[in-house]
CSV table of C-alpha atoms in Angstrom, one decimal:
chain,number,residue,atom,x,y,z
H,1,MET,CA,66.5,85.8,74.9
H,2,ARG,CA,63.8,84.3,72.5
H,3,TRP,CA,61.8,86.8,69.9
H,4,GLU,CA,58.7,86.4,68.2
H,5,VAL,CA,57.3,88.1,65.0
H,6,ASN,CA,53.7,87.2,64.3
H,7,MET,CA,51.5,88.7,62.1
H,8,THR,CA,48.1,87.4,61.5
H,9,GLU,CA,45.1,88.4,59.3
H,10,GLY,CA,44.0,91.2,62.1
H,11,ASN,CA,47.0,92.8,62.6
H,12,PHE,CA,48.6,92.1,58.8
H,13,VAL,CA,47.9,95.2,57.0
H,14,ASP,CA,49.7,95.4,53.5
H,15,TYR,CA,48.0,98.4,51.5
H,16,VAL,CA,47.3,102.1,52.6
H,17,LYS,CA,46.1,104.9,50.7
H,18,MET,CA,46.9,108.3,52.0
H,19,HIS,CA,47.3,111.6,51.3
H,20,VAL,CA,50.2,113.6,51.7
H,21,ALA,CA,50.7,117.8,51.5
H,22,SER,CA,54.2,119.7,52.0
H,23,GLY,CA,54.3,122.7,53.9
H,24,ASN,CA,54.7,126.4,51.8
H,25,GLY,CA,57.7,128.5,52.1
H,26,GLY,CA,57.4,131.4,53.7
H,27,LYS,CA,57.7,134.8,52.2
H,28,GLY,CA,60.6,137.0,51.9
H,29,SER,CA,60.5,140.3,53.7
H,30,ALA,CA,60.1,143.5,52.4
H,31,HIS,CA,61.7,145.2,55.4
H,32,LEU,CA,63.5,148.5,55.7
H,33,HIS,CA,66.1,149.1,57.9
H,34,ARG,CA,65.1,152.2,60.3
H,35,GLU,CA,67.2,153.3,63.4
H,36,LYS,CA,67.5,156.4,65.5
H,37,TYR,CA,70.2,158.4,63.6
H,38,ILE,CA,70.3,155.8,60.1
H,39,GLN,CA,67.5,157.5,58.3
H,40,LYS,CA,68.3,155.4,55.0
H,41,GLY,CA,69.6,152.0,56.7
H,42,GLY,CA,68.4,150.2,53.0
H,43,PRO,CA,66.5,146.8,52.5
H,44,ASP,CA,67.3,143.9,55.3
H,45,GLY,CA,64.2,141.9,54.8
H,46,GLY,CA,65.3,138.4,55.6
H,47,ASP,CA,64.5,135.0,53.2
H,48,GLY,CA,61.3,133.3,54.3
H,49,GLY,CA,61.8,129.2,55.7
H,50,ARG,CA,61.6,125.8,53.5
H,51,GLY,CA,58.4,124.5,53.7
H,52,GLY,CA,58.4,121.0,55.1
H,53,HIS,CA,59.1,117.7,53.5
H,54,VAL,CA,56.9,114.2,54.0
H,55,ILE,CA,59.6,111.7,54.0
H,56,ILE,CA,59.0,108.2,53.7
H,57,ARG,CA,61.6,106.0,55.9
H,58,GLY,CA,62.3,102.4,56.2
H,59,ASN,CA,62.1,101.0,59.8
H,60,SER,CA,63.6,97.2,60.2
H,61,ASN,CA,61.5,96.9,63.5
H,62,LEU,CA,58.1,97.0,61.5
H,63,TRP,CA,56.7,94.4,60.1
H,64,THR,CA,53.2,95.8,58.6
H,65,LEU,CA,51.4,99.0,57.6
H,66,VAL,CA,48.9,98.8,60.7
H,67,HIS,CA,49.9,101.9,62.0
H,68,LEU,CA,48.9,103.9,59.4
H,69,LYS,CA,45.9,101.8,58.6
H,70,PHE,CA,43.6,105.0,59.8
H,71,GLN,CA,46.6,107.8,59.5
H,72,ARG,CA,45.2,108.9,56.1
H,73,HIS,CA,46.5,112.2,55.9
H,74,MET,CA,50.1,113.4,56.6
H,75,LYS,CA,51.1,117.4,56.5
H,76,ALA,CA,54.3,118.9,56.6
H,77,GLY,CA,54.6,122.3,58.5
H,78,HIS,CA,54.9,125.6,56.8
H,79,GLY,CA,58.4,127.7,56.6
H,80,ALA,CA,57.9,130.6,58.3
H,81,HIS,CA,58.0,133.9,57.0
H,82,GLY,CA,61.4,136.0,56.9
H,83,SER,CA,62.1,139.1,59.1
H,84,ARG,CA,64.5,142.4,59.8
H,85,GLY,CA,67.8,142.3,60.2
H,86,ARG,CA,67.8,139.7,57.2
H,87,SER,CA,66.8,136.8,59.7
H,88,THR,CA,65.5,134.0,57.9
H,89,GLY,CA,62.3,132.1,58.5
H,90,ALA,CA,62.5,128.6,60.5
H,91,ASP,CA,62.1,125.9,58.1
H,92,GLY,CA,58.8,124.0,58.5
H,93,GLU,CA,58.8,120.5,59.9
H,94,ASP,CA,59.4,117.6,58.1
H,95,VAL,CA,56.5,114.9,58.7
H,96,TYR,CA,58.1,111.5,58.7
H,97,VAL,CA,56.3,108.1,57.9
H,98,GLU,CA,57.7,105.1,58.9
H,99,VAL,CA,57.5,101.9,56.7
H,100,PRO,CA,58.3,98.1,56.7
H,101,LEU,CA,61.5,97.0,54.5
H,102,GLY,CA,59.8,96.0,51.1
H,103,THR,CA,57.5,99.2,51.1
H,104,VAL,CA,56.8,100.4,47.2
H,105,VAL,CA,55.3,103.6,46.9
H,106,ARG,CA,52.9,104.3,44.3
H,107,ASP,CA,51.3,107.3,43.0
H,108,SER,CA,47.7,106.6,43.3
H,109,GLU,CA,46.6,108.7,40.3
H,110,THR,CA,49.0,107.1,37.4
H,111,ASN,CA,49.7,103.9,39.4
H,112,ASP,CA,53.3,104.4,38.6
H,113,ILE,CA,56.0,103.3,41.3
H,114,LEU,CA,57.8,106.4,42.8
H,115,PHE,CA,60.3,104.3,44.5
H,116,GLU,CA,61.0,101.1,47.0
H,117,ILE,CA,62.2,101.4,51.0
H,118,THR,CA,64.4,98.3,50.8
H,119,GLU,CA,67.1,99.3,54.0
H,120,ASP,CA,66.9,100.2,57.4
H,121,GLY,CA,66.9,103.7,58.0
H,122,GLU,CA,66.9,104.5,54.2
H,123,GLU,CA,64.9,108.2,53.7
H,124,ARG,CA,63.1,108.9,50.2
H,125,ILE,CA,61.3,112.8,50.2
H,126,VAL,CA,57.7,111.8,48.6
H,127,VAL,CA,56.4,115.5,48.1
H,128,GLU,CA,59.1,118.3,48.7
H,129,GLY,CA,58.6,121.7,51.0
H,130,GLY,CA,58.0,125.2,48.9
H,131,MET,CA,61.2,127.2,48.8
H,132,GLY,CA,61.3,129.6,51.2
H,133,GLY,CA,61.0,133.4,49.3
H,134,ARG,CA,63.8,135.7,48.7
H,135,GLY,CA,64.0,139.4,50.8
H,136,ASN,CA,64.4,142.6,49.5
H,137,TRP,CA,68.3,142.7,50.2
H,138,HIS,CA,68.9,140.1,47.6
H,139,PHE,CA,67.7,142.7,45.0
H,140,LYS,CA,69.8,145.7,46.2
H,141,ASN,CA,71.9,147.2,43.1
H,142,SER,CA,73.1,150.8,41.7
H,143,VAL,CA,70.1,151.4,40.0
H,144,ASN,CA,67.2,150.3,42.7
H,145,GLN,CA,69.1,150.5,46.3
H,146,THR,CA,65.8,150.2,48.1
H,147,PRO,CA,63.8,147.2,46.9
H,148,ARG,CA,60.2,147.2,48.3
H,149,TYR,CA,59.5,144.0,47.4
H,150,ALA,CA,60.5,140.4,48.1
H,151,GLN,CA,59.6,137.4,47.0
H,152,PRO,CA,56.9,134.7,48.0
H,153,GLY,CA,57.5,131.5,48.5
H,154,ILE,CA,56.5,128.6,46.8
H,155,PRO,CA,53.5,126.9,47.3
H,156,GLN,CA,53.4,123.2,48.9
H,157,GLU,CA,52.7,120.0,46.9
H,158,GLU,CA,50.2,117.3,47.3
H,159,LYS,CA,50.0,113.8,46.4
H,160,ASP,CA,47.6,111.0,46.4
H,161,ILE,CA,50.0,108.0,47.3
H,162,THR,CA,49.5,104.0,47.7
H,163,LEU,CA,52.0,102.6,49.9
H,164,GLU,CA,52.1,98.2,49.4
H,165,LEU,CA,53.8,95.8,51.4
H,166,LYS,CA,55.9,93.2,49.6
H,167,VAL,CA,56.7,90.4,52.4
H,168,LEU,CA,60.7,90.7,52.6
H,169,ALA,CA,61.8,87.1,54.0
H,170,ASP,CA,64.6,84.6,54.0
H,171,VAL,CA,62.0,81.8,52.9
H,172,GLY,CA,58.7,81.9,51.5
H,173,LEU,CA,56.2,78.8,51.8
H,174,VAL,CA,54.8,78.0,48.2
H,175,GLY,CA,52.2,75.6,47.8
H,176,PHE,CA,48.2,74.7,47.4
H,177,PRO,CA,46.0,75.3,50.3
H,178,ASN,CA,46.2,72.7,52.8
H,179,ALA,CA,49.9,72.2,52.0
H,180,GLY,CA,50.7,72.4,55.2
H,181,LYS,CA,52.5,75.3,55.2
H,182,SER,CA,50.7,77.0,58.6
H,183,THR,CA,51.7,74.0,60.2
H,184,LEU,CA,55.4,73.8,59.4
H,185,LEU,CA,55.3,77.8,60.4
H,186,SER,CA,54.0,77.0,64.0
H,187,VAL,CA,56.5,74.1,64.9
H,188,LEU,CA,59.4,75.7,63.2
H,189,THR,CA,58.7,79.4,64.8
H,190,SER,CA,57.0,80.9,67.4
H,191,ALA,CA,54.6,82.2,65.0
H,192,LYS,CA,50.7,81.4,65.5
H,193,PRO,CA,48.8,81.1,62.2
H,194,LYS,CA,45.3,79.9,62.0
H,195,ILE,CA,45.1,76.0,61.2
H,196,ALA,CA,41.8,74.6,60.1
H,197,ASP,CA,41.0,71.6,57.6
H,198,TYR,CA,39.9,74.0,54.9
H,199,GLU,CA,41.1,76.2,51.7
H,200,PHE,CA,42.4,79.3,52.4
H,201,THR,CA,43.2,79.0,56.3
H,202,THR,CA,45.9,81.7,55.5
H,203,LEU,CA,44.3,85.0,54.0
H,204,LYS,CA,47.2,87.5,54.8
H,205,PRO,CA,50.9,86.1,55.1
H,206,ASN,CA,52.1,85.1,58.3
H,207,LEU,CA,55.8,85.6,59.4
H,208,GLY,CA,57.9,83.6,61.8
H,209,ILE,CA,61.5,83.8,63.3
H,210,VAL,CA,63.3,80.3,62.7
H,211,GLU,CA,65.8,80.1,65.3
H,212,TYR,CA,69.0,78.4,64.4
H,213,ARG,CA,72.1,77.1,66.1
H,214,ASP,CA,74.5,79.7,68.0
H,215,PHE,CA,71.6,82.4,68.3
H,216,GLN,CA,71.0,82.7,64.6
H,217,SER,CA,68.1,83.0,62.6
H,218,PHE,CA,65.6,83.6,59.4
H,219,VAL,CA,62.9,85.0,58.6
H,220,MET,CA,60.0,82.3,57.1
H,221,ALA,CA,56.8,83.5,55.6
H,222,ASP,CA,53.8,81.9,55.2
H,223,ILE,CA,51.9,83.4,51.9
H,224,PRO,CA,48.4,82.4,51.2
H,225,GLY,CA,47.6,79.0,49.3
H,226,ILE,CA,47.9,79.2,45.3
H,227,ILE,CA,45.8,78.2,43.2
H,228,GLU,CA,45.7,77.1,39.0
H,229,GLY,CA,44.7,81.1,37.5
H,230,ALA,CA,46.3,83.0,40.6
H,231,ALA,CA,48.4,84.9,37.9
H,232,GLU,CA,45.1,86.1,36.8
H,233,GLY,CA,44.2,87.1,40.3
H,234,LYS,CA,41.6,84.3,41.1
H,235,GLY,CA,41.1,83.1,44.6
H,236,LEU,CA,44.1,84.6,46.6
H,237,GLY,CA,46.6,84.5,43.8
H,238,TYR,CA,46.9,88.5,44.0
H,239,TYR,CA,48.6,88.7,47.7
H,240,PHE,CA,50.3,85.4,46.9
H,241,LEU,CA,52.3,86.3,44.0
H,242,ARG,CA,53.0,89.9,45.1
H,243,HIS,CA,54.3,88.8,48.4
H,244,ILE,CA,56.5,86.1,47.4
H,245,GLU,CA,58.3,88.6,44.9
H,246,ARG,CA,60.2,89.4,48.1
H,247,ASN,CA,61.6,86.0,49.0
H,248,SER,CA,65.3,84.5,48.7
H,249,ILE,CA,64.3,81.1,48.9
H,250,LEU,CA,61.0,79.3,47.5
H,251,LEU,CA,60.0,76.4,49.6
H,252,PHE,CA,57.4,74.5,47.8
H,253,LEU,CA,55.5,72.3,49.9
H,254,ILE,CA,53.7,69.1,48.2
H,255,PRO,CA,51.4,66.9,50.7
H,256,ALA,CA,52.0,63.7,50.5
H,257,ASP,CA,49.2,62.4,49.9
H,258,ALA,CA,48.3,64.6,46.5
H,259,ASN,CA,47.2,62.7,43.7
H,260,ASP,CA,50.2,63.7,41.3
H,261,HIS,CA,53.5,65.5,43.1
H,262,ILE,CA,54.9,66.4,40.1
H,263,GLU,CA,51.8,67.7,38.5
H,264,GLN,CA,51.0,70.0,41.6
H,265,TYR,CA,54.8,71.5,41.5
H,266,GLU,CA,54.3,72.0,37.6
H,267,ILE,CA,51.3,74.0,38.3
H,268,LEU,CA,52.7,76.0,41.2
H,269,VAL,CA,55.7,77.2,39.0
H,270,ASP,CA,53.8,77.7,36.2
H,271,GLU,CA,52.0,80.3,37.9
H,272,LEU,CA,55.2,81.9,38.8
H,273,ARG,CA,56.6,82.0,35.3
H,274,ARG,CA,52.9,83.6,34.2
H,275,TYR,CA,52.7,86.4,37.0
H,276,ASN,CA,56.7,87.3,37.0
H,277,PRO,CA,59.5,84.9,34.9
H,278,GLU,CA,62.2,86.5,36.9
H,279,MET,CA,60.8,84.6,40.2
H,280,LEU,CA,61.9,81.4,38.3
H,281,ASP,CA,65.4,82.5,38.8
H,282,LYS,CA,65.4,82.0,42.8
H,283,GLU,CA,66.7,78.9,44.3
H,284,ARG,CA,63.5,76.5,45.0
H,285,PHE,CA,63.4,73.1,47.0
H,286,VAL,CA,60.9,71.1,47.6
H,287,VAL,CA,59.6,69.5,50.9
H,288,ILE,CA,56.8,66.4,50.6
H,289,SER,CA,54.4,67.3,53.6
H,290,LYS,CA,52.7,65.3,55.5
H,291,SER,CA,54.7,62.3,55.0
H,292,ASP,CA,54.1,60.7,58.3
H,293,MET,CA,51.2,59.5,56.4
H,294,LEU,CA,53.5,57.3,54.4
H,295,ASP,CA,54.8,54.1,54.9
H,296,ASP,CA,58.7,53.0,54.0
H,297,GLU,CA,57.3,51.6,50.5
H,298,LEU,CA,55.3,53.9,49.5
H,299,LYS,CA,57.9,56.8,50.4
H,300,THR,CA,60.1,54.5,48.4
H,301,GLU,CA,57.7,55.0,45.3
H,302,VAL,CA,57.4,58.5,45.4
H,303,ALA,CA,60.8,59.1,45.8
H,304,ALA,CA,61.5,57.2,42.7
H,305,ILE,CA,59.1,59.5,40.5
H,306,LEU,CA,60.9,62.8,42.2
H,307,ASP,CA,64.0,61.4,41.1
H,308,LYS,CA,63.0,61.3,38.2
H,309,ASN,CA,60.8,64.0,37.1
H,310,LEU,CA,62.3,66.3,39.6
H,311,GLU,CA,64.8,69.1,38.8
H,312,THR,CA,65.6,70.6,42.1
H,313,ASP,CA,66.4,68.7,45.6
H,314,TYR,CA,63.8,67.6,47.6
H,315,MET,CA,62.8,66.0,51.4
H,316,PHE,CA,60.2,64.3,53.0
H,317,ILE,CA,59.1,65.9,56.7
H,318,SER,CA,56.4,65.8,59.0
H,319,SER,CA,55.3,69.0,60.7
H,320,VAL,CA,52.7,66.7,63.3
H,321,ALA,CA,55.6,63.7,63.6
H,322,GLN,CA,58.5,66.4,63.8
H,323,GLN,CA,60.2,64.4,61.1
H,324,GLY,CA,63.3,65.7,59.1
H,325,LEU,CA,62.6,69.5,60.7
H,326,THR,CA,66.2,69.6,62.0
H,327,GLU,CA,67.5,68.7,58.6
H,328,LEU,CA,65.1,71.1,56.2
H,329,LYS,CA,66.0,73.9,58.8
H,330,ASP,CA,70.2,72.8,58.0
H,331,LYS,CA,69.6,72.8,54.3
H,332,LEU,CA,67.4,76.0,54.6
H,333,TRP,CA,70.4,77.4,56.4
H,334,LYS,CA,73.1,76.6,54.0
H,335,MET,CA,71.2,77.9,51.3
H,336,LEU,CA,70.5,80.9,52.2
H,337,ASN,CA,74.5,81.0,53.2
H,338,VAL,CA,76.2,79.7,50.5
C-alpha cells in the first residue's frame, strides 16, 4: 500500500494564534433538606462541577496546523451547579485542540514557551477549568448546624496562545535556493513540490515519505532555501532555521555547478551555528547534486577538493538522471538506524 504526505505552500500552515478559555466552576448549593415528617433535615447542598479544560493533544496523523487556521477561539464548557441531595453538578465539557507532533505552544503576551507536543496522544492542559464550589453540607458543624451558604465556583481562565510548528522529519534538506532540494524530494518521495528555475521556489516546508526496502520508510523535509544572513531573518531564513531544528539528519545539497563547493557548505554551517550552535551536533551528510553536469575528470577534481577540505562524508547524485539515489537512500537509512 502506497501512502503520501504532500504539504505544499497552500495547505502548510505552521503558525496560528488563538484565544482559549476554560469553563467556570459550578456554584455549590445551599439547599436545606425538606421532607414530609422531617422538618429539620439539615443542609444537603451538593458541590458544583468542575469547569472544562482546554487541552492540547498530539496527533501523529496531522502534519500541519491548517485545520486551525480559521478556528481562533476555543472555549470549554462551564460546570453545572450543585443541587439538593448532595448531588454534584456535572463537569464542564473539555475541549481538545489536536496538533501535529513538533508543535510548540507559547504565551502570546510574554512569548514564553509553555510546552511542546512531541508524542502521539500526549495531552497538556493549556488553561484549567475552574473548580466547583463546595455545597453547604461541607460547612455543617456543632456550632452552625444549618449553614445557609455555599461556595461559588472558581472563574474560568483565559489566555492568548501561539501554536508554532517545527517540522519533525528524519532528514532535512539544507541548501541554497536552486540547490535541487525540491527535485530530489520529488524523485525520492510521492510529494509534489513546486519546481522552477528561480530563487525560493519553496516558500514553506514540503514533506515526503521515502519508501525503503521491506515496506520501511522515513520522512524527508524540503526546507526553504537558506541565504547568507538567514540567522538574522534575511530572506526566508526564519522558516528555514525554525523547521530544521527538529530534523535528525541534515542533508546538505551543494550543486555541481557551484563556484566553490567548500565555501557554500561552510556558509550553510555557519548560519546554523549562528542561529543555534546545538544544531551542529546533528549528523550531517553532503551530496553534490546535479552531478550529471560533471564528466569523470571534473568529478575526480571535485572529489579531491572535498576529500581534503570536508570533514563529513559526501556523495555525487543526480535527481534528473537518477544517479546515486539508491545509494543515497541506503546511506540515510544506515545513519538513521545506527
